[in-house]
Amino acid sequence: MANIEINQNQQPTSTSRSKLTWLWSEYSVVVAFVLIFIVAALMNDRFLYLQNQMNILMQVSTIGIIALGMTVVMLSGGIDLSVGSVLAMVGVFSVLSLNATGSIVVGILTALAVGAFAGFINGMLVAKGKIASFIATLGMMAGARSIALYTADGGSIAGDVQGFSSIANTELGIVDLPIIIFIGLTVAIYLLMTKTRFGRYVYALGSNEKAALLSAIRVDRIKVGVYSLCGLLVGVAALIETSRLNSISSSSSGNLYELDAIAAVIIGGTRMTGGKGKVIGTFFGVLLLGVLNNMMNLLNISPHLQGLVKGLIIIVAVFFQKRD
Amino acid sequence: MGRDSLLEMSGITKSFNQVEVLHGVDLTLNKGEIHALLGENGAGKSTLMNILGGVHQPNRGHIKIEGKEIKMESPRISQEQGISFIHQELNVVTDLTVYENMFLGSELRTKWGTLDVKEMCRQTEDIMLRLGVEISPKTYVRDLETSYKQMIEIAKSLLRRSNIIIMDEPTTSLTDNEVERLFGLMRSLKQSGVSIIYISHKLKEIKEVCDRYTVLRDGHFVGNGSMQEVDLEEITQLMVGKAVSTDAFYHEQTKGDPVLTVKHLTSEGNFHNINFTVSKGEVVGFTGLAGDGRTELFESIYGFRKKYSGDIEVNGHPVKIDHPKKGLQAGIGLVPKNRKENAIIKDLSVIENMSLSSMGNFERRGWIHSKTEREKFQHYKQQLNIKVHDPNRTIDSLSGGNQQKVVIAKWLEVNSDILIFDNPTQGIDVGAKNEIYQHIMNLADQGKAIIILSSEAPEVLRVCDRINIMFQGEITGRFHRDELTEEKIMEYATGSKREAENIG
C-alpha cells in the first residue's frame, strides 16, 4: 500500500523525472550544497580561489569530525549535547599533560582517552542508567565545562612544548593535516556504518530498539560504544582545535559546537529519531555550513546577522527534505 | 436490494501510478446490517474503504448514499455524510480522560467560553449507557482495557450520529470475552439502524456476527450474498480463488530427547510455578486467553525479561539466560508477536532483516560480505517462497505474510534448536497462513523443538502434538492433541477447570 501511495506522487512515463525525485529524496543535501556553492561562486570571484577552498575545509574540519560522531549517536536514536564542553575539557587536560611530560604522544593519548571516557560515561548513563540521552548529555555538558573551568581557573592554557602546534599547522602539499584527518575519518566512519556489524546494529537500534533487542543484539553495549566513539572523535577534534592556536580556552572553546554539529547532521538528512541517515549526508551538511559561513564573510555580512542566515538555511533545508 | 439500501458504491475504479488496483468494484450496504468486506491482504479492501472515507478519489464510479450521489472529496465530507472509520490502530489519546477523548476537536463550551465539562460528561454517560458499558467519563483512557478503548471509538462515532461505521480488524487485540462484548454491541447498533462494514480475516467471527458479505480478489468484485447461505469454505474459496485446506498439518513424528526443560519458573504477577519439557521434533502449543502470561513466560525463557526464579535446562545443561543474546547462544530462538513493534526493523532492507541475528555468518575479517548475504537470502526466498521484487528495499514494502517469512528466515539462519513462535500468523491472510504452518512442520521434521503460542484454539489444534492451556499465569491443563476440542480448551482457558499438576 505504502509504496503505491508514494509512487503516486511521481509523474508516470517520465523516468528521468522520477530519477530526479529519487536523487532529491536521497541526496537533497548534495543538491543544496551544489546550489549554494554556485551561488557563492557567482557572488564573489574570490570564492573559487584554491586558497579559499582550503580555508573552508580547514575551518569545518573540527566541527566536521564532531558531526561524524554526532551522526552515529543520532542514528542510534540519541543525541549528544556535551560535545562542545567535552572538547574544552579534553583540550585543558591534554595541554596540562603535554606540559607536565613534555611529550606530544602523551598529550595526544590523554586527549583521546579523556574524550572517549566522557563518551563512555554518557553511554553508561543512557544504556545502563536508562536516562534519556538529551538529559544525560545535558548533565555532561554542564559537568565537563565546569571541570574545564575549574582546572584551568577559568582562563586559557597554552602549550609550551615545541611541535605540538604542528599537528594542525602541517601541510602535505597544499592540504592541511586537519583536512586529511577529517576526510580520512569520514571514510572510516562511512565504512564502519555500512560495512560492519556495529554499523548495522546502530541502524537497527535507532529504527526499532525493542526489535533489535529481541533479535539478540547487545543493545546496551552498542549504545555505550556509540557514545564512546563520539567522545573519541571529540577528542580528535579537541586536539586539532588546541594545536591550531597552541592553546585552549576553558570558557569559550567549543561553545555551541553541539548546535553546529547537530545542524550539520540534520541538514545531511539524518532522521532526528534515528535509524535513517547517511554519513555522506553529514559530510555535505558540514561543507554546506562551511561554504555559507565563508560566503557571508566574503560578502561582508555583519557577524551579528550571520546566525540568522544560518538558522534560516537550516530550516529551509530541512523543510525541503523528504519527510516520512 | 435497492429499496432500503443505505449506501451504494458502483463501478469503483482506482489506479495508482497507472496501475489499476480496483477494477469496477460494487458494494451495497443495507440499512441496519453488518456487512463483511472480505479478501486477502492486497485485495483492495483498504483502498475501497479509503475511497468511501474520502481519503482517495476514485477514477470512475459512483457513490450513492440514500439514493443521492455524493462526491467524497475529503474525509470531512465523508464524516458529514455520517461515515465513521474505526482503524485497526486505535486513535485515542491515552493521557486524556474518556470524555475529553469523546469531544476532542469539538468540545462543548459554556456561554463564558470555558469548557462545559458537566454537559460533556452527561452526554458521554448517556452514550456509554446506550452501549451498555459503565465507565466514568473522567477515567483516564490509559487505565482502560483495549476493548473499552474501542468502545470509546464507537461511542465517538455515535456522538457524531454516524449511520455507517467501518471497522477494520477490530478484534485483533481483543480477548474472547471482549470480542463477545463487541459483538453484542454491534448487534444492538444494528437494531438501532446503524450499518456496519466489518473487515476481518477471522472467518469464524464473520460467520457469527455478519449478515451479508462482499468478497474482493485482486481488486475485482468476486461475489456477494447473504451470510446464511454460504459456508466458510465457499467464502475462503472465493477469497483465494482456489480451495484452501483447513485440515490439520499434524503428522506423527519420532520424538527425540528432551531439549528444553523448565522447572518451577515463577515471575511475580506474570506466571507461577511453570513446569514443562519439550523434545526434539515436537510441536508444543501454549494457549489461553489474553493476559494468561504465556508471552511473558517465553520472553523470560528467551532472556528478554530478567526477573524470574526457577530453572531452565537446555539439552540437559542448566542455563542462566538474562539477555536475548544468551538465549540465542543457548539455542533458543523467538519469533515474537506484534511483528511491527517486535520483529521487523522497518528502516533496514529485507536482506538486512534476514541476517540481523547471525551477522557472524556473513562476515569476512570483520567486514560484512554482502554477496554472501544476497546469496543466502536467495536460498531462503526459494525455500520459504518469499514474494519480494527487490530485497534491497526496506522490509515494510512486503506484505505481512512475507515479512513473517523473513523473520522466520532470520531464525533459520541462526539455526536454533528450539524455536518459539508467538502468534505466528497474526494479521496474515489464509493462503500465507497455511504456508507458515507447513514451514513450521518442516522444521519439526528436521528435529527442531517447536513451541507455538496462540490464543486461537483452531491454530494450536492444527499443528501441535501437545497443548498446554494457561490461565492467569498457571498451566491449567496439558493434553495430547487427540484428547482436545475447542470447547475443552475454552473450559481450561477460562479457569473453570484445572488439573494440570495432578496429571503431570
CSV table of C-alpha atoms in Angstrom, one decimal, chain B residues 72-400:
chain,number,residue,atom,x,y,z
B,72,MET,CA,-16.4,12.1,-1.4
B,73,GLU,CA,-13.8,14.8,-2.0
B,74,SER,CA,-12.3,14.8,1.5
B,75,PRO,CA,-12.5,12.9,4.8
B,76,ARG,CA,-14.6,15.8,6.1
B,77,ILE,CA,-17.4,15.4,3.6
B,78,SER,CA,-17.4,11.7,4.3
B,79,GLN,CA,-17.8,12.4,8.0
B,80,GLU,CA,-20.6,14.8,7.3
B,81,GLN,CA,-22.4,12.0,5.5
B,82,GLY,CA,-22.4,10.0,8.7
B,83,ILE,CA,-19.5,7.7,7.9
B,84,SER,CA,-17.1,6.8,10.7
B,85,PHE,CA,-13.9,4.8,10.2
B,86,ILE,CA,-12.5,2.9,13.2
B,87,HIS,CA,-9.0,1.9,12.3
B,88,GLN,CA,-7.1,-1.1,13.4
B,89,GLU,CA,-4.8,1.1,15.4
B,90,LEU,CA,-7.0,3.0,17.8
B,91,ASN,CA,-7.0,6.7,17.6
B,92,VAL,CA,-7.4,7.5,21.3
B,93,VAL,CA,-5.3,9.8,23.4
B,94,THR,CA,-4.4,7.8,26.3
B,95,ASP,CA,-3.3,10.7,28.6
B,96,LEU,CA,-6.8,12.3,28.3
B,97,THR,CA,-9.9,11.2,30.1
B,98,VAL,CA,-12.8,9.4,28.4
B,99,TYR,CA,-15.0,12.5,27.9
B,100,GLU,CA,-12.0,14.6,26.7
B,101,ASN,CA,-11.4,11.9,24.0
B,102,MET,CA,-15.1,11.8,23.1
B,103,PHE,CA,-15.2,15.5,22.4
B,104,LEU,CA,-11.7,16.0,21.1
B,105,GLY,CA,-11.8,18.7,18.5
B,106,SER,CA,-15.4,19.6,19.0
B,107,GLU,CA,-15.5,20.5,22.7
B,108,LEU,CA,-18.7,22.0,24.1
B,109,ARG,CA,-18.4,25.4,25.7
B,110,THR,CA,-20.4,27.4,28.1
B,111,LYS,CA,-21.6,30.9,27.3
B,112,TRP,CA,-18.4,32.2,29.0
B,113,GLY,CA,-16.3,30.3,26.6
B,114,THR,CA,-15.0,27.9,29.1
B,115,LEU,CA,-15.3,24.1,28.6
B,116,ASP,CA,-18.7,22.7,29.6
B,117,VAL,CA,-17.4,19.7,31.4
B,118,LYS,CA,-20.7,18.9,33.0
B,119,GLU,CA,-22.6,18.7,29.7
B,120,MET,CA,-19.8,16.7,28.0
B,121,CYS,CA,-19.8,14.2,30.9
B,122,ARG,CA,-23.6,13.9,30.8
B,123,GLN,CA,-23.6,13.2,27.1
B,124,THR,CA,-20.7,10.7,27.4
B,125,GLU,CA,-22.6,8.9,30.2
B,126,ASP,CA,-25.7,8.8,28.0
B,127,ILE,CA,-23.9,7.2,25.1
B,128,MET,CA,-22.0,4.8,27.3
B,129,LEU,CA,-25.3,3.7,28.8
B,130,ARG,CA,-26.6,3.1,25.4
B,131,LEU,CA,-23.6,0.9,24.7
B,132,GLY,CA,-24.2,-0.9,27.9
B,133,VAL,CA,-20.8,-0.1,29.5
B,134,GLU,CA,-20.2,1.5,32.8
B,135,ILE,CA,-17.2,3.8,32.7
B,136,SER,CA,-16.9,7.0,34.4
B,137,PRO,CA,-16.4,9.8,31.9
B,138,LYS,CA,-13.5,11.1,34.0
B,139,THR,CA,-11.4,7.9,33.9
B,140,TYR,CA,-8.1,8.2,32.1
B,141,VAL,CA,-8.1,6.2,28.9
B,142,ARG,CA,-4.6,4.7,29.8
B,143,ASP,CA,-6.3,2.9,32.7
B,144,LEU,CA,-8.8,1.2,30.4
B,145,GLU,CA,-8.6,-2.2,28.8
B,146,THR,CA,-8.3,-2.3,25.0
B,147,SER,CA,-11.9,-3.3,24.4
B,148,TYR,CA,-13.0,-0.2,26.3
B,149,LYS,CA,-10.7,1.9,24.2
B,150,GLN,CA,-12.5,0.5,21.2
B,151,MET,CA,-15.8,1.4,22.9
B,152,ILE,CA,-14.7,5.0,23.1
B,153,GLU,CA,-14.1,5.0,19.3
B,154,ILE,CA,-17.5,3.5,18.7
B,155,ALA,CA,-19.1,6.0,21.2
B,156,LYS,CA,-17.4,8.8,19.3
B,157,SER,CA,-19.0,7.7,16.1
B,158,LEU,CA,-22.4,7.5,17.8
B,159,LEU,CA,-21.8,11.0,19.2
B,160,ARG,CA,-21.3,12.2,15.6
B,161,ARG,CA,-24.6,10.5,14.7
B,162,SER,CA,-22.9,8.2,12.2
B,163,ASN,CA,-25.1,5.7,10.4
B,164,ILE,CA,-22.3,3.9,8.7
B,165,ILE,CA,-19.4,2.6,10.8
B,166,ILE,CA,-16.4,0.9,9.1
B,167,MET,CA,-14.4,-1.4,11.4
B,168,ASP,CA,-11.0,-2.5,10.2
B,169,GLU,CA,-9.9,-5.7,12.0
B,170,PRO,CA,-11.3,-4.6,15.4
B,171,THR,CA,-10.7,-7.9,17.2
B,172,THR,CA,-7.0,-8.4,16.6
B,173,SER,CA,-6.1,-7.2,20.1
B,174,LEU,CA,-9.2,-8.3,22.0
B,175,THR,CA,-9.6,-11.3,24.2
B,176,ASP,CA,-12.5,-13.7,23.5
B,177,ASN,CA,-14.7,-12.1,26.2
B,178,GLU,CA,-14.0,-8.6,24.8
B,179,VAL,CA,-14.9,-9.9,21.4
B,180,GLU,CA,-18.2,-11.2,22.7
B,181,ARG,CA,-18.9,-7.8,24.2
B,182,LEU,CA,-18.0,-6.0,20.9
B,183,PHE,CA,-20.3,-8.3,19.0
B,184,GLY,CA,-23.2,-7.7,21.4
B,185,LEU,CA,-22.6,-4.1,20.9
B,186,MET,CA,-22.6,-4.4,17.1
B,187,ARG,CA,-25.9,-6.3,17.2
B,188,SER,CA,-27.5,-3.6,19.3
B,189,LEU,CA,-26.2,-0.9,17.0
B,190,LYS,CA,-27.7,-2.8,14.1
B,191,GLN,CA,-31.0,-2.8,15.9
B,192,SER,CA,-30.9,0.9,16.1
B,193,GLY,CA,-30.5,1.2,12.4
B,194,VAL,CA,-26.7,1.8,12.2
B,195,SER,CA,-24.9,-0.2,9.4
B,196,ILE,CA,-21.5,-1.6,9.9
B,197,ILE,CA,-18.9,-2.6,7.4
B,198,TYR,CA,-16.7,-5.2,9.0
B,199,ILE,CA,-13.2,-6.1,7.8
B,200,SER,CA,-11.6,-9.1,9.3
B,201,HIS,CA,-9.5,-12.2,8.5
B,202,LYS,CA,-11.2,-14.2,11.1
B,203,LEU,CA,-13.9,-16.0,9.2
B,204,LYS,CA,-15.4,-17.6,12.2
B,205,GLU,CA,-16.2,-14.3,13.7
B,206,ILE,CA,-17.6,-13.1,10.5
B,207,LYS,CA,-19.9,-16.1,10.3
B,208,GLU,CA,-21.1,-15.3,13.8
B,209,VAL,CA,-21.8,-11.6,13.5
B,210,CYS,CA,-22.3,-10.6,9.9
B,211,ASP,CA,-25.5,-10.6,7.8
B,212,ARG,CA,-24.1,-10.2,4.3
B,213,TYR,CA,-20.7,-10.2,2.7
B,214,THR,CA,-18.8,-8.9,-0.3
B,215,VAL,CA,-15.6,-10.5,-1.4
B,216,LEU,CA,-12.8,-8.8,-3.4
B,217,ARG,CA,-9.9,-10.5,-5.0
B,218,ASP,CA,-7.0,-8.7,-6.7
B,219,GLY,CA,-9.2,-5.6,-7.0
B,220,HIS,CA,-12.1,-7.4,-8.6
B,221,PHE,CA,-15.5,-7.9,-7.2
B,222,VAL,CA,-16.0,-11.7,-7.0
B,223,GLY,CA,-19.2,-12.2,-5.1
B,224,ASN,CA,-21.7,-11.1,-2.5
B,225,GLY,CA,-24.6,-12.5,-0.8
B,226,SER,CA,-26.2,-13.5,2.5
B,227,MET,CA,-24.0,-15.0,5.1
B,228,GLN,CA,-26.6,-17.7,6.0
B,229,GLU,CA,-26.5,-19.2,2.5
B,230,VAL,CA,-22.7,-19.9,2.4
B,231,ASP,CA,-20.3,-21.9,4.5
B,232,LEU,CA,-16.8,-20.8,5.4
B,233,GLU,CA,-15.1,-23.0,2.8
B,234,GLU,CA,-17.1,-21.4,-0.1
B,235,ILE,CA,-16.0,-17.9,1.2
B,236,THR,CA,-12.4,-19.0,1.5
B,237,GLN,CA,-12.5,-20.3,-2.0
B,238,LEU,CA,-13.9,-17.0,-3.2
B,239,MET,CA,-11.2,-15.1,-1.4
B,240,VAL,CA,-8.2,-17.1,-2.6
B,241,GLY,CA,-9.6,-18.3,-5.9
B,242,LYS,CA,-9.0,-21.9,-5.1
B,243,ALA,CA,-9.8,-24.4,-2.4
B,244,VAL,CA,-7.7,-24.0,0.7
B,245,SER,CA,-7.4,-26.8,3.1
B,246,THR,CA,-8.1,-26.2,6.8
B,247,ASP,CA,-7.0,-29.7,7.6
B,248,ALA,CA,-4.6,-30.4,10.4
B,249,PHE,CA,-0.9,-30.3,9.4
B,250,TYR,CA,-0.1,-32.6,12.2
B,251,HIS,CA,1.6,-35.9,11.4
B,252,GLU,CA,3.2,-38.4,13.8
B,253,GLN,CA,6.8,-37.6,14.5
B,254,THR,CA,9.6,-39.6,16.0
B,255,LYS,CA,10.3,-37.9,19.3
B,256,GLY,CA,13.8,-37.4,20.4
B,257,ASP,CA,15.4,-36.5,23.7
B,258,PRO,CA,14.1,-33.6,25.8
B,259,VAL,CA,15.7,-30.4,24.6
B,260,LEU,CA,14.1,-27.8,26.9
B,261,THR,CA,13.2,-28.5,30.5
B,262,VAL,CA,11.6,-25.8,32.6
B,263,LYS,CA,11.2,-26.3,36.3
B,264,HIS,CA,9.3,-24.1,38.9
B,265,LEU,CA,9.6,-21.0,36.8
B,266,THR,CA,7.9,-18.1,38.6
B,267,SER,CA,7.7,-14.4,37.9
B,268,GLU,CA,5.7,-12.2,40.3
B,269,GLY,CA,2.5,-11.1,38.7
B,270,ASN,CA,3.1,-12.8,35.4
B,271,PHE,CA,3.3,-16.6,35.8
B,272,HIS,CA,3.6,-19.1,38.6
B,273,ASN,CA,5.4,-22.5,39.1
B,274,ILE,CA,5.6,-23.4,35.4
B,275,ASN,CA,7.0,-26.9,34.6
B,276,PHE,CA,7.2,-28.5,31.2
B,277,THR,CA,9.6,-30.2,28.8
B,278,VAL,CA,9.9,-30.1,25.0
B,279,SER,CA,11.6,-32.8,23.0
B,280,LYS,CA,13.4,-32.8,19.7
B,281,GLY,CA,10.9,-32.9,16.8
B,282,GLU,CA,8.0,-32.0,18.9
B,283,VAL,CA,5.5,-29.2,18.4
B,284,VAL,CA,4.1,-28.0,21.7
B,285,GLY,CA,1.3,-25.4,21.9
B,286,PHE,CA,0.6,-22.9,24.6
B,287,THR,CA,-2.8,-21.4,24.5
B,288,GLY,CA,-5.1,-19.4,26.7
B,289,LEU,CA,-6.8,-16.0,26.8
B,290,ALA,CA,-5.0,-12.7,26.6
B,291,GLY,CA,-3.3,-12.0,29.9
B,292,ASP,CA,-2.6,-15.6,30.7
B,293,GLY,CA,1.1,-14.9,31.0
B,294,ARG,CA,2.3,-17.1,28.2
B,295,THR,CA,4.1,-14.3,26.3
B,296,GLU,CA,5.8,-13.2,29.5
B,297,LEU,CA,6.8,-16.8,30.3
B,298,PHE,CA,8.5,-17.3,27.0
B,299,GLU,CA,10.0,-13.8,26.9
B,300,SER,CA,11.6,-14.8,30.2
B,301,ILE,CA,12.9,-18.1,28.9
B,302,TYR,CA,14.4,-16.3,25.9
B,303,GLY,CA,16.0,-13.7,28.2
B,304,PHE,CA,14.1,-10.6,27.2
B,305,ARG,CA,12.7,-10.4,30.8
B,306,LYS,CA,15.1,-10.9,33.6
B,307,LYS,CA,13.0,-11.0,36.8
B,308,TYR,CA,12.1,-14.6,37.4
B,309,SER,CA,13.1,-17.6,39.5
B,310,GLY,CA,13.3,-21.3,38.7
B,311,ASP,CA,15.5,-23.5,36.5
B,312,ILE,CA,15.8,-23.8,32.7
B,313,GLU,CA,17.8,-26.7,31.2
B,314,VAL,CA,18.7,-26.9,27.6
B,315,ASN,CA,19.9,-30.3,26.4
B,316,GLY,CA,20.3,-31.3,30.0
B,317,HIS,CA,22.5,-28.4,31.0
B,318,PRO,CA,21.2,-25.8,33.3
B,319,VAL,CA,21.4,-22.3,31.7
B,320,LYS,CA,21.1,-18.8,33.1
B,321,ILE,CA,19.6,-16.6,30.5
B,322,ASP,CA,19.3,-12.9,31.2
B,323,HIS,CA,19.6,-11.4,27.7
B,324,PRO,CA,18.3,-12.5,24.3
B,325,LYS,CA,21.9,-13.0,23.2
B,326,LYS,CA,22.3,-15.6,25.8
B,327,GLY,CA,19.0,-17.2,24.8
B,328,LEU,CA,20.3,-17.3,21.3
B,329,GLN,CA,23.6,-18.8,22.4
B,330,ALA,CA,21.8,-21.5,24.4
B,331,GLY,CA,20.0,-22.4,21.2
B,332,ILE,CA,16.6,-20.7,21.7
B,333,GLY,CA,15.0,-18.5,19.1
B,334,LEU,CA,11.9,-16.3,19.4
B,335,VAL,CA,9.6,-15.1,16.6
B,336,PRO,CA,7.7,-12.6,18.6
B,337,LYS,CA,4.2,-11.4,18.3
B,338,ASN,CA,3.2,-8.0,17.0
B,339,ARG,CA,5.6,-8.2,14.1
B,340,LYS,CA,5.7,-4.4,13.5
B,341,GLU,CA,6.8,-3.5,17.0
B,342,ASN,CA,8.9,-6.5,18.0
B,343,ALA,CA,10.2,-8.3,14.9
B,344,ILE,CA,10.9,-6.2,11.9
B,345,ILE,CA,13.2,-3.2,11.6
B,346,LYS,CA,11.4,-1.1,9.0
B,347,ASP,CA,14.4,1.0,8.0
B,348,LEU,CA,16.5,-1.9,7.2
B,349,SER,CA,16.3,-3.8,3.9
B,350,VAL,CA,14.7,-7.3,3.6
B,351,ILE,CA,18.2,-8.8,3.4
B,352,GLU,CA,19.5,-6.9,6.4
B,353,ASN,CA,16.5,-8.0,8.4
B,354,MET,CA,17.2,-11.6,7.5
B,355,SER,CA,20.9,-11.5,8.5
B,356,LEU,CA,20.5,-9.4,11.7
B,357,SER,CA,20.7,-12.1,14.3
B,358,SER,CA,23.6,-14.0,12.7
B,359,MET,CA,25.9,-11.4,11.4
B,360,GLY,CA,28.9,-13.7,12.1
B,361,ASN,CA,27.8,-15.9,9.2
B,362,PHE,CA,28.2,-13.0,6.8
B,363,GLU,CA,31.5,-11.5,7.9
B,364,ARG,CA,35.0,-11.9,6.5
B,365,ARG,CA,37.7,-10.4,8.6
B,366,GLY,CA,35.2,-8.1,10.3
B,367,TRP,CA,33.7,-6.8,7.2
B,368,ILE,CA,30.2,-7.6,6.1
B,369,HIS,CA,30.3,-9.6,2.9
B,370,SER,CA,27.1,-8.5,1.1
B,371,LYS,CA,27.4,-11.1,-1.6
B,372,THR,CA,27.1,-13.9,0.9
B,373,GLU,CA,24.1,-12.1,2.4
B,374,ARG,CA,22.4,-11.9,-1.0
B,375,GLU,CA,23.1,-15.5,-1.9
B,376,LYS,CA,21.8,-16.7,1.5
B,377,PHE,CA,18.7,-14.6,1.0
B,378,GLN,CA,18.0,-16.2,-2.4
B,379,HIS,CA,18.2,-19.5,-0.7
B,380,TYR,CA,15.6,-18.6,1.9
B,381,LYS,CA,13.5,-16.8,-0.7
B,382,GLN,CA,13.1,-20.1,-2.6
B,383,GLN,CA,12.8,-22.3,0.5
B,384,LEU,CA,10.1,-20.2,2.1
B,385,ASN,CA,8.5,-18.9,-1.1
B,386,ILE,CA,9.1,-15.2,-0.1
B,387,LYS,CA,7.5,-12.9,-2.6
B,388,VAL,CA,9.7,-9.9,-3.0
B,389,HIS,CA,10.7,-7.8,-6.0
B,390,ASP,CA,13.8,-6.1,-4.7
B,391,PRO,CA,15.3,-7.5,-1.5
B,392,ASN,CA,17.3,-4.3,-1.1
B,393,ARG,CA,14.1,-2.3,-0.4
B,394,THR,CA,13.1,-1.8,3.2
B,395,ILE,CA,11.1,-4.6,4.7
B,396,ASP,CA,7.9,-2.7,5.1
B,397,SER,CA,7.4,-2.9,1.4
B,398,LEU,CA,6.4,-6.5,1.9
B,399,SER,CA,3.0,-7.9,2.9
B,400,GLY,CA,2.5,-9.2,6.4
